[in-house]
Amino acid sequence: SDMASSDNEPFTIIGEIEGEVMADPSETGGFMSKLNTGKDWIYSKKASLKPWSEFCNVKKVSLPRTVGEATRRIFGNLSKFQSNYVFLCLALGLYCIITNPLLLFGMALCLAVWWFVSIKKGGENVNIVGREFSPKEIYIILFVIAVPLFYFAAAGSTVFWVIGASIVVVLSHAVFLSVAMDTTDDIQLEEITIS
């Protein structure tokens, strides 16, 4: 009988939950918070840009004498001009998109449909030519259209071209531009002379 009475008594649980509580993205404005994070990242990179005249100073271009010097230049220039390199890579990507009309059209179409369904309609059903489509159906139709479109636009090769061109341009600049290194945080590498 003691057991039966204890089952009906109310009880409380006291304690703490460690870690962050995940909020519903619709409550926190999921897309807008991500957009603001992206804007903040771009502004921070823009704020840390070195002057382009310093970045493109041809008077400082020279061949490194040793592998150690080349390595120091790479690490030094990558840390000093990181934001410049990011904007250079973004410019290469933008160039590829603008010079490929089919890729530009495909990206504009995907962005416009996504904006219309997610932002303007708020994820609600959309009435097109007298038929109501759910966002899932619209995204499936977009996928069926976009995959062949991006295939014919050679989107895959464009991505790999941008990655390859960015690596070549950034590393070439980093190796050939000599910069004065801080002696306090200089990386000590053993010099290797190639004969």
mmCIF file with all atom_site columns, C-alpha atoms in Angstrom:
data_model
loop_
_atom_site.group_PDB
_atom_site.id
_atom_site.type_symbol
_atom_site.label_atom_id
_atom_site.label_alt_id
_atom_site.label_comp_id
_atom_site.label_asym_id
_atom_site.label_entity_id
_atom_site.label_seq_id
_atom_site.pdbx_PDB_ins_code
_atom_site.Cartn_x
_atom_site.Cartn_y
_atom_site.Cartn_z
_atom_site.occupancy
_atom_site.B_iso_or_equiv
_atom_site.pdbx_formal_charge
_atom_site.auth_seq_id
_atom_site.auth_comp_id
_atom_site.auth_asym_id
_atom_site.auth_atom_id
_atom_site.pdbx_PDB_model_num
ATOM 1   C CA . SER A 1 1   ? 0.000  0.000  0.000   1.00 0.00 ? 1   SER A CA 1
ATOM 2   C CA . ASP A 1 2   ? 2.987  2.318  0.564   1.00 0.00 ? 2   ASP A CA 1
ATOM 3   C CA . MET A 1 3   ? 4.023  1.648  -3.024  1.00 0.00 ? 3   MET A CA 1
ATOM 4   C CA . ALA A 1 4   ? 0.634  2.621  -4.419  1.00 0.00 ? 4   ALA A CA 1
ATOM 5   C CA . SER A 1 5   ? 0.548  5.944  -2.584  1.00 0.00 ? 5   SER A CA 1
ATOM 6   C CA . SER A 1 6   ? 4.058  6.916  -3.707  1.00 0.00 ? 6   SER A CA 1
ATOM 7   C CA . ASP A 1 7   ? 3.167  6.400  -7.396  1.00 0.00 ? 7   ASP A CA 1
ATOM 8   C CA . ASN A 1 8   ? 0.457  9.066  -7.250  1.00 0.00 ? 8   ASN A CA 1
ATOM 9   C CA . GLU A 1 9   ? 2.497  11.733 -5.494  1.00 0.00 ? 9   GLU A CA 1
ATOM 10  C CA . PRO A 1 10  ? 3.895  14.550 -7.618  1.00 0.00 ? 10  PRO A CA 1
ATOM 11  C CA . PHE A 1 11  ? 7.661  14.843 -7.834  1.00 0.00 ? 11  PHE A CA 1
ATOM 12  C CA . THR A 1 12  ? 10.139 17.391 -9.086  1.00 0.00 ? 12  THR A CA 1
ATOM 13  C CA . ILE A 1 13  ? 13.453 16.971 -10.833 1.00 0.00 ? 13  ILE A CA 1
ATOM 14  C CA . ILE A 1 14  ? 16.162 19.481 -10.037 1.00 0.00 ? 14  ILE A CA 1
ATOM 15  C CA . GLY A 1 15  ? 19.396 19.818 -12.023 1.00 0.00 ? 15  GLY A CA 1
ATOM 16  C CA . GLU A 1 16  ? 21.250 21.627 -14.779 1.00 0.00 ? 16  GLU A CA 1
ATOM 17  C CA . ILE A 1 17  ? 21.673 20.801 -18.448 1.00 0.00 ? 17  ILE A CA 1
ATOM 18  C CA . GLU A 1 18  ? 25.144 21.421 -19.781 1.00 0.00 ? 18  GLU A CA 1
ATOM 19  C CA . GLY A 1 19  ? 25.746 22.712 -23.279 1.00 0.00 ? 19  GLY A CA 1
ATOM 20  C CA . GLU A 1 20  ? 23.849 25.063 -25.540 1.00 0.00 ? 20  GLU A CA 1
ATOM 21  C CA . VAL A 1 21  ? 20.126 24.750 -26.063 1.00 0.00 ? 21  VAL A CA 1
ATOM 22  C CA . MET A 1 22  ? 19.305 24.464 -29.744 1.00 0.00 ? 22  MET A CA 1
ATOM 23  C CA . ALA A 1 23  ? 16.601 26.930 -30.740 1.00 0.00 ? 23  ALA A CA 1
ATOM 24  C CA . ASP A 1 24  ? 14.134 26.394 -33.522 1.00 0.00 ? 24  ASP A CA 1
ATOM 25  C CA . PRO A 1 25  ? 15.594 28.081 -36.659 1.00 0.00 ? 25  PRO A CA 1
ATOM 26  C CA . SER A 1 26  ? 12.200 29.635 -37.456 1.00 0.00 ? 26  SER A CA 1
ATOM 27  C CA . GLU A 1 27  ? 12.216 31.387 -34.080 1.00 0.00 ? 27  GLU A CA 1
ATOM 28  C CA . THR A 1 28  ? 15.730 32.778 -34.385 1.00 0.00 ? 28  THR A CA 1
ATOM 29  C CA . GLY A 1 29  ? 15.367 33.881 -37.982 1.00 0.00 ? 29  GLY A CA 1
ATOM 30  C CA . GLY A 1 30  ? 17.709 31.072 -39.152 1.00 0.00 ? 30  GLY A CA 1
ATOM 31  C CA . PHE A 1 31  ? 18.458 32.464 -42.589 1.00 0.00 ? 31  PHE A CA 1
ATOM 32  C CA . MET A 1 32  ? 18.812 36.052 -41.446 1.00 0.00 ? 32  MET A CA 1
ATOM 33  C CA . SER A 1 33  ? 21.206 35.119 -38.639 1.00 0.00 ? 33  SER A CA 1
ATOM 34  C CA . LYS A 1 34  ? 23.331 33.145 -41.113 1.00 0.00 ? 34  LYS A CA 1
ATOM 35  C CA . LEU A 1 35  ? 23.227 36.067 -43.530 1.00 0.00 ? 35  LEU A CA 1
ATOM 36  C CA . ASN A 1 36  ? 24.346 38.436 -40.769 1.00 0.00 ? 36  ASN A CA 1
ATOM 37  C CA . THR A 1 37  ? 27.155 36.033 -39.833 1.00 0.00 ? 37  THR A CA 1
ATOM 38  C CA . GLY A 1 38  ? 28.274 36.005 -43.475 1.00 0.00 ? 38  GLY A CA 1
ATOM 39  C CA . LYS A 1 39  ? 28.161 39.791 -43.637 1.00 0.00 ? 39  LYS A CA 1
ATOM 40  C CA . ASP A 1 40  ? 30.179 40.042 -40.426 1.00 0.00 ? 40  ASP A CA 1
ATOM 41  C CA . TRP A 1 41  ? 32.790 37.641 -41.856 1.00 0.00 ? 41  TRP A CA 1
ATOM 42  C CA . ILE A 1 42  ? 33.080 39.677 -45.075 1.00 0.00 ? 42  ILE A CA 1
ATOM 43  C CA . TYR A 1 43  ? 33.359 42.942 -43.121 1.00 0.00 ? 43  TYR A CA 1
ATOM 44  C CA . SER A 1 44  ? 36.083 41.474 -40.891 1.00 0.00 ? 44  SER A CA 1
ATOM 45  C CA . LYS A 1 45  ? 38.032 40.330 -43.963 1.00 0.00 ? 45  LYS A CA 1
ATOM 46  C CA . LYS A 1 46  ? 37.523 43.721 -45.597 1.00 0.00 ? 46  LYS A CA 1
ATOM 47  C CA . ALA A 1 47  ? 38.747 45.469 -42.445 1.00 0.00 ? 47  ALA A CA 1
ATOM 48  C CA . SER A 1 48  ? 41.945 43.411 -42.403 1.00 0.00 ? 48  SER A CA 1
ATOM 49  C CA . LEU A 1 49  ? 42.758 44.020 -46.089 1.00 0.00 ? 49  LEU A CA 1
ATOM 50  C CA . LYS A 1 50  ? 46.254 45.270 -46.720 1.00 0.00 ? 50  LYS A CA 1
ATOM 51  C CA . PRO A 1 51  ? 46.588 48.076 -49.284 1.00 0.00 ? 51  PRO A CA 1
ATOM 52  C CA . TRP A 1 52  ? 46.490 46.713 -52.822 1.00 0.00 ? 52  TRP A CA 1
ATOM 53  C CA . SER A 1 53  ? 49.528 48.863 -53.670 1.00 0.00 ? 53  SER A CA 1
ATOM 54  C CA . GLU A 1 54  ? 51.491 46.892 -51.067 1.00 0.00 ? 54  GLU A CA 1
ATOM 55  C CA . PHE A 1 55  ? 49.994 43.606 -52.290 1.00 0.00 ? 55  PHE A CA 1
ATOM 56  C CA . CYS A 1 56  ? 50.972 44.342 -55.908 1.00 0.00 ? 56  CYS A CA 1
ATOM 57  C CA . ASN A 1 57  ? 54.344 45.996 -55.228 1.00 0.00 ? 57  ASN A CA 1
ATOM 58  C CA . VAL A 1 58  ? 56.484 44.764 -58.129 1.00 0.00 ? 58  VAL A CA 1
ATOM 59  C CA . LYS A 1 59  ? 59.634 46.201 -56.519 1.00 0.00 ? 59  LYS A CA 1
ATOM 60  C CA . LYS A 1 60  ? 59.428 43.454 -53.890 1.00 0.00 ? 60  LYS A CA 1
ATOM 61  C CA . VAL A 1 61  ? 59.195 40.601 -56.403 1.00 0.00 ? 61  VAL A CA 1
ATOM 62  C CA . SER A 1 62  ? 62.250 38.356 -56.405 1.00 0.00 ? 62  SER A CA 1
ATOM 63  C CA . LEU A 1 63  ? 63.229 34.729 -56.615 1.00 0.00 ? 63  LEU A CA 1
ATOM 64  C CA . PRO A 1 64  ? 63.768 33.064 -53.256 1.00 0.00 ? 64  PRO A CA 1
ATOM 65  C CA . ARG A 1 65  ? 67.366 31.855 -52.871 1.00 0.00 ? 65  ARG A CA 1
ATOM 66  C CA . THR A 1 66  ? 66.585 28.758 -50.829 1.00 0.00 ? 66  THR A CA 1
ATOM 67  C CA . VAL A 1 67  ? 63.683 26.452 -50.025 1.00 0.00 ? 67  VAL A CA 1
ATOM 68  C CA . GLY A 1 68  ? 63.696 27.795 -46.458 1.00 0.00 ? 68  GLY A CA 1
ATOM 69  C CA . GLU A 1 69  ? 63.328 31.355 -47.699 1.00 0.00 ? 69  GLU A CA 1
ATOM 70  C CA . ALA A 1 70  ? 60.498 30.313 -50.034 1.00 0.00 ? 70  ALA A CA 1
ATOM 71  C CA . THR A 1 71  ? 58.729 28.576 -47.153 1.00 0.00 ? 71  THR A CA 1
ATOM 72  C CA . ARG A 1 72  ? 59.133 31.627 -44.903 1.00 0.00 ? 72  ARG A CA 1
ATOM 73  C CA . ARG A 1 73  ? 57.739 33.830 -47.660 1.00 0.00 ? 73  ARG A CA 1
ATOM 74  C CA . ILE A 1 74  ? 54.730 31.541 -48.111 1.00 0.00 ? 74  ILE A CA 1
ATOM 75  C CA . PHE A 1 75  ? 53.876 31.485 -44.392 1.00 0.00 ? 75  PHE A CA 1
ATOM 76  C CA . GLY A 1 76  ? 54.583 35.202 -43.994 1.00 0.00 ? 76  GLY A CA 1
ATOM 77  C CA . ASN A 1 77  ? 52.579 36.312 -47.028 1.00 0.00 ? 77  ASN A CA 1
ATOM 78  C CA . LEU A 1 78  ? 49.684 33.950 -46.303 1.00 0.00 ? 78  LEU A CA 1
ATOM 79  C CA . SER A 1 79  ? 49.295 35.387 -42.813 1.00 0.00 ? 79  SER A CA 1
ATOM 80  C CA . LYS A 1 80  ? 49.892 39.000 -43.876 1.00 0.00 ? 80  LYS A CA 1
ATOM 81  C CA . PHE A 1 81  ? 47.726 39.040 -47.027 1.00 0.00 ? 81  PHE A CA 1
ATOM 82  C CA . GLN A 1 82  ? 45.087 36.454 -46.047 1.00 0.00 ? 82  GLN A CA 1
ATOM 83  C CA . SER A 1 83  ? 42.159 38.810 -46.682 1.00 0.00 ? 83  SER A CA 1
ATOM 84  C CA . ASN A 1 84  ? 43.609 39.944 -50.004 1.00 0.00 ? 84  ASN A CA 1
ATOM 85  C CA . TYR A 1 85  ? 43.911 36.320 -51.083 1.00 0.00 ? 85  TYR A CA 1
ATOM 86  C CA . VAL A 1 86  ? 40.300 35.622 -50.067 1.00 0.00 ? 86  VAL A CA 1
ATOM 87  C CA . PHE A 1 87  ? 39.038 38.514 -52.194 1.00 0.00 ? 87  PHE A CA 1
ATOM 88  C CA . LEU A 1 88  ? 41.298 37.432 -55.069 1.00 0.00 ? 88  LEU A CA 1
ATOM 89  C CA . CYS A 1 89  ? 39.791 33.915 -54.981 1.00 0.00 ? 89  CYS A CA 1
ATOM 90  C CA . LEU A 1 90  ? 36.263 35.361 -54.808 1.00 0.00 ? 90  LEU A CA 1
ATOM 91  C CA . ALA A 1 91  ? 37.078 37.543 -57.826 1.00 0.00 ? 91  ALA A CA 1
ATOM 92  C CA . LEU A 1 92  ? 38.252 34.469 -59.777 1.00 0.00 ? 92  LEU A CA 1
ATOM 93  C CA . GLY A 1 93  ? 34.999 32.679 -58.897 1.00 0.00 ? 93  GLY A CA 1
ATOM 94  C CA . LEU A 1 94  ? 32.914 35.694 -59.896 1.00 0.00 ? 94  LEU A CA 1
ATOM 95  C CA . TYR A 1 95  ? 34.833 35.947 -63.178 1.00 0.00 ? 95  TYR A CA 1
ATOM 96  C CA . CYS A 1 96  ? 33.990 32.313 -63.972 1.00 0.00 ? 96  CYS A CA 1
ATOM 97  C CA . ILE A 1 97  ? 30.314 32.809 -63.215 1.00 0.00 ? 97  ILE A CA 1
ATOM 98  C CA . ILE A 1 98  ? 30.018 36.009 -65.248 1.00 0.00 ? 98  ILE A CA 1
ATOM 99  C CA . THR A 1 99  ? 31.861 34.610 -68.292 1.00 0.00 ? 99  THR A CA 1
ATOM 100 C CA . ASN A 1 100 ? 29.689 31.463 -68.400 1.00 0.00 ? 100 ASN A CA 1
ATOM 101 C CA . PRO A 1 101 ? 26.149 32.645 -69.289 1.00 0.00 ? 101 PRO A CA 1
ATOM 102 C CA . LEU A 1 102 ? 24.542 29.228 -68.757 1.00 0.00 ? 102 LEU A CA 1
ATOM 103 C CA . LEU A 1 103 ? 26.105 28.911 -65.302 1.00 0.00 ? 103 LEU A CA 1
ATOM 104 C CA . LEU A 1 104 ? 25.050 32.478 -64.482 1.00 0.00 ? 104 LEU A CA 1
ATOM 105 C CA . PHE A 1 105 ? 21.472 31.717 -65.588 1.00 0.00 ? 105 PHE A CA 1
ATOM 106 C CA . GLY A 1 106 ? 21.378 28.465 -63.584 1.00 0.00 ? 106 GLY A CA 1
ATOM 107 C CA . MET A 1 107 ? 22.652 30.115 -60.414 1.00 0.00 ? 107 MET A CA 1
ATOM 108 C CA . ALA A 1 108 ? 20.264 33.050 -60.828 1.00 0.00 ? 108 ALA A CA 1
ATOM 109 C CA . LEU A 1 109 ? 17.344 30.652 -61.382 1.00 0.00 ? 109 LEU A CA 1
ATOM 110 C CA . CYS A 1 110 ? 18.166 28.574 -58.290 1.00 0.00 ? 110 CYS A CA 1
ATOM 111 C CA . LEU A 1 111 ? 18.670 31.663 -56.147 1.00 0.00 ? 111 LEU A CA 1
ATOM 112 C CA . ALA A 1 112 ? 15.451 33.292 -57.394 1.00 0.00 ? 112 ALA A CA 1
ATOM 113 C CA . VAL A 1 113 ? 13.344 30.166 -56.790 1.00 0.00 ? 113 VAL A CA 1
ATOM 114 C CA . TRP A 1 114 ? 14.875 29.617 -53.352 1.00 0.00 ? 114 TRP A CA 1
ATOM 115 C CA . TRP A 1 115 ? 14.288 33.281 -52.409 1.00 0.00 ? 115 TRP A CA 1
ATOM 116 C CA . PHE A 1 116 ? 10.687 33.204 -53.676 1.00 0.00 ? 116 PHE A CA 1
ATOM 117 C CA . VAL A 1 117 ? 9.761  29.985 -51.877 1.00 0.00 ? 117 VAL A CA 1
ATOM 118 C CA . SER A 1 118 ? 11.714 30.420 -48.631 1.00 0.00 ? 118 SER A CA 1
ATOM 119 C CA . ILE A 1 119 ? 11.773 34.150 -48.035 1.00 0.00 ? 119 ILE A CA 1
ATOM 120 C CA . LYS A 1 120 ? 8.845  35.708 -49.890 1.00 0.00 ? 120 LYS A CA 1
ATOM 121 C CA . LYS A 1 121 ? 6.309  32.913 -49.351 1.00 0.00 ? 121 LYS A CA 1
ATOM 122 C CA . GLY A 1 122 ? 7.761  31.824 -46.005 1.00 0.00 ? 122 GLY A CA 1
ATOM 123 C CA . GLY A 1 123 ? 7.749  28.128 -46.889 1.00 0.00 ? 123 GLY A CA 1
ATOM 124 C CA . GLU A 1 124 ? 4.017  28.048 -47.650 1.00 0.00 ? 124 GLU A CA 1
ATOM 125 C CA . ASN A 1 125 ? 2.442  26.348 -50.668 1.00 0.00 ? 125 ASN A CA 1
ATOM 126 C CA . VAL A 1 126 ? 2.669  28.269 -53.944 1.00 0.00 ? 126 VAL A CA 1
ATOM 127 C CA . ASN A 1 127 ? -0.134 28.471 -56.513 1.00 0.00 ? 127 ASN A CA 1
ATOM 128 C CA . ILE A 1 128 ? 1.273  28.206 -60.059 1.00 0.00 ? 128 ILE A CA 1
ATOM 129 C CA . VAL A 1 129 ? -1.093 28.056 -63.071 1.00 0.00 ? 129 VAL A CA 1
ATOM 130 C CA . GLY A 1 130 ? -4.016 27.003 -60.921 1.00 0.00 ? 130 GLY A CA 1
ATOM 131 C CA . ARG A 1 131 ? -2.169 24.166 -59.152 1.00 0.00 ? 131 ARG A CA 1
ATOM 132 C CA . GLU A 1 132 ? -0.848 24.351 -55.643 1.00 0.00 ? 132 GLU A CA 1
ATOM 133 C CA . PHE A 1 133 ? 2.754  23.174 -55.106 1.00 0.00 ? 133 PHE A CA 1
ATOM 134 C CA . SER A 1 134 ? 4.426  22.507 -51.783 1.00 0.00 ? 134 SER A CA 1
ATOM 135 C CA . PRO A 1 135 ? 7.961  23.840 -51.270 1.00 0.00 ? 135 PRO A CA 1
ATOM 136 C CA . LYS A 1 136 ? 9.254  20.252 -51.450 1.00 0.00 ? 136 LYS A CA 1
ATOM 137 C CA . GLU A 1 137 ? 7.654  19.751 -54.888 1.00 0.00 ? 137 GLU A CA 1
ATOM 138 C CA . ILE A 1 138 ? 9.077  23.047 -56.132 1.00 0.00 ? 138 ILE A CA 1
ATOM 139 C CA . TYR A 1 139 ? 12.572 22.107 -54.958 1.00 0.00 ? 139 TYR A CA 1
ATOM 140 C CA . ILE A 1 140 ? 12.280 18.695 -56.668 1.00 0.00 ? 140 ILE A CA 1
ATOM 141 C CA . ILE A 1 141 ? 11.258 20.386 -59.925 1.00 0.00 ? 141 ILE A CA 1
ATOM 142 C CA . LEU A 1 142 ? 14.126 22.863 -59.523 1.00 0.00 ? 142 LEU A CA 1
ATOM 143 C CA . PHE A 1 143 ? 16.559 19.981 -58.921 1.00 0.00 ? 143 PHE A CA 1
ATOM 144 C CA . VAL A 1 144 ? 15.359 18.191 -62.087 1.00 0.00 ? 144 VAL A CA 1
ATOM 145 C CA . ILE A 1 145 ? 15.902 21.369 -64.095 1.00 0.00 ? 145 ILE A CA 1
ATOM 146 C CA . ALA A 1 146 ? 19.127 22.519 -62.418 1.00 0.00 ? 146 ALA A CA 1
ATOM 147 C CA . VAL A 1 147 ? 21.146 19.282 -62.615 1.00 0.00 ? 147 VAL A CA 1
ATOM 148 C CA . PRO A 1 148 ? 21.181 19.092 -66.448 1.00 0.00 ? 148 PRO A CA 1
ATOM 149 C CA . LEU A 1 149 ? 21.578 22.856 -66.634 1.00 0.00 ? 149 LEU A CA 1
ATOM 150 C CA . PHE A 1 150 ? 24.675 22.801 -64.405 1.00 0.00 ? 150 PHE A CA 1
ATOM 151 C CA . TYR A 1 151 ? 25.975 19.730 -66.253 1.00 0.00 ? 151 TYR A CA 1
ATOM 152 C CA . PHE A 1 152 ? 25.823 21.555 -69.605 1.00 0.00 ? 152 PHE A CA 1
ATOM 153 C CA . ALA A 1 153 ? 27.279 24.684 -67.986 1.00 0.00 ? 153 ALA A CA 1
ATOM 154 C CA . ALA A 1 154 ? 30.257 22.573 -66.804 1.00 0.00 ? 154 ALA A CA 1
ATOM 155 C CA . ALA A 1 155 ? 29.803 23.692 -63.204 1.00 0.00 ? 155 ALA A CA 1
ATOM 156 C CA . GLY A 1 156 ? 32.044 20.889 -61.884 1.00 0.00 ? 156 GLY A CA 1
ATOM 157 C CA . SER A 1 157 ? 34.971 21.853 -64.091 1.00 0.00 ? 157 SER A CA 1
ATOM 158 C CA . THR A 1 158 ? 34.429 25.499 -63.211 1.00 0.00 ? 158 THR A CA 1
ATOM 159 C CA . VAL A 1 159 ? 34.683 24.743 -59.495 1.00 0.00 ? 159 VAL A CA 1
ATOM 160 C CA . PHE A 1 160 ? 37.897 22.778 -59.976 1.00 0.00 ? 160 PHE A CA 1
ATOM 161 C CA . TRP A 1 161 ? 39.306 25.472 -62.284 1.00 0.00 ? 161 TRP A CA 1
ATOM 162 C CA . VAL A 1 162 ? 38.649 28.152 -59.649 1.00 0.00 ? 162 VAL A CA 1
ATOM 163 C CA . ILE A 1 163 ? 40.275 26.008 -56.936 1.00 0.00 ? 163 ILE A CA 1
ATOM 164 C CA . GLY A 1 164 ? 43.310 25.241 -59.106 1.00 0.00 ? 164 GLY A CA 1
ATOM 165 C CA . ALA A 1 165 ? 43.726 28.800 -60.379 1.00 0.00 ? 165 ALA A CA 1
ATOM 166 C CA . SER A 1 166 ? 43.387 30.166 -56.846 1.00 0.00 ? 166 SER A CA 1
ATOM 167 C CA . ILE A 1 167 ? 46.078 27.833 -55.521 1.00 0.00 ? 167 ILE A CA 1
ATOM 168 C CA . VAL A 1 168 ? 48.466 28.694 -58.367 1.00 0.00 ? 168 VAL A CA 1
ATOM 169 C CA . VAL A 1 169 ? 47.917 32.458 -58.113 1.00 0.00 ? 169 VAL A CA 1
ATOM 170 C CA . VAL A 1 170 ? 48.089 32.588 -54.299 1.00 0.00 ? 170 VAL A CA 1
ATOM 171 C CA . LEU A 1 171 ? 51.180 30.379 -53.976 1.00 0.00 ? 171 LEU A CA 1
ATOM 172 C CA . SER A 1 172 ? 52.970 32.144 -56.847 1.00 0.00 ? 172 SER A CA 1
ATOM 173 C CA . HIS A 1 173 ? 52.363 35.507 -55.251 1.00 0.00 ? 173 HIS A CA 1
ATOM 174 C CA . ALA A 1 174 ? 53.341 34.226 -51.800 1.00 0.00 ? 174 ALA A CA 1
ATOM 175 C CA . VAL A 1 175 ? 56.614 32.705 -53.039 1.00 0.00 ? 175 VAL A CA 1
ATOM 176 C CA . PHE A 1 176 ? 57.803 35.569 -55.220 1.00 0.00 ? 176 PHE A CA 1
ATOM 177 C CA . LEU A 1 177 ? 56.841 38.576 -53.062 1.00 0.00 ? 177 LEU A CA 1
ATOM 178 C CA . SER A 1 178 ? 59.479 39.179 -50.422 1.00 0.00 ? 178 SER A CA 1
ATOM 179 C CA . VAL A 1 179 ? 58.251 40.708 -47.201 1.00 0.00 ? 179 VAL A CA 1
ATOM 180 C CA . ALA A 1 180 ? 60.056 41.894 -44.115 1.00 0.00 ? 180 ALA A CA 1
ATOM 181 C CA . MET A 1 181 ? 59.392 39.273 -41.463 1.00 0.00 ? 181 MET A CA 1
ATOM 182 C CA . ASP A 1 182 ? 58.949 39.986 -37.766 1.00 0.00 ? 182 ASP A CA 1
ATOM 183 C CA . THR A 1 183 ? 61.830 38.454 -35.871 1.00 0.00 ? 183 THR A CA 1
ATOM 184 C CA . THR A 1 184 ? 59.616 37.809 -32.847 1.00 0.00 ? 184 THR A CA 1
ATOM 185 C CA . ASP A 1 185 ? 57.286 35.340 -34.550 1.00 0.00 ? 185 ASP A CA 1
ATOM 186 C CA . ASP A 1 186 ? 59.570 34.212 -37.372 1.00 0.00 ? 186 ASP A CA 1
ATOM 187 C CA . ILE A 1 187 ? 59.434 30.531 -38.167 1.00 0.00 ? 187 ILE A CA 1
ATOM 188 C CA . GLN A 1 188 ? 62.862 28.956 -37.839 1.00 0.00 ? 188 GLN A CA 1
ATOM 189 C CA . LEU A 1 189 ? 63.494 26.525 -40.677 1.00 0.00 ? 189 LEU A CA 1
ATOM 190 C CA . GLU A 1 190 ? 66.676 24.809 -41.664 1.00 0.00 ? 190 GLU A CA 1
ATOM 191 C CA . GLU A 1 191 ? 68.001 26.212 -44.926 1.00 0.00 ? 191 GLU A CA 1
ATOM 192 C CA . ILE A 1 192 ? 68.386 23.690 -47.739 1.00 0.00 ? 192 ILE A CA 1
ATOM 193 C CA . THR A 1 193 ? 70.336 24.747 -50.808 1.00 0.00 ? 193 THR A CA 1
ATOM 194 C CA . ILE A 1 194 ? 69.507 22.955 -54.042 1.00 0.00 ? 194 ILE A CA 1
ATOM 195 C CA . SER A 1 195 ? 72.542 22.532 -56.274 1.00 0.00 ? 195 SER A CA 1
#
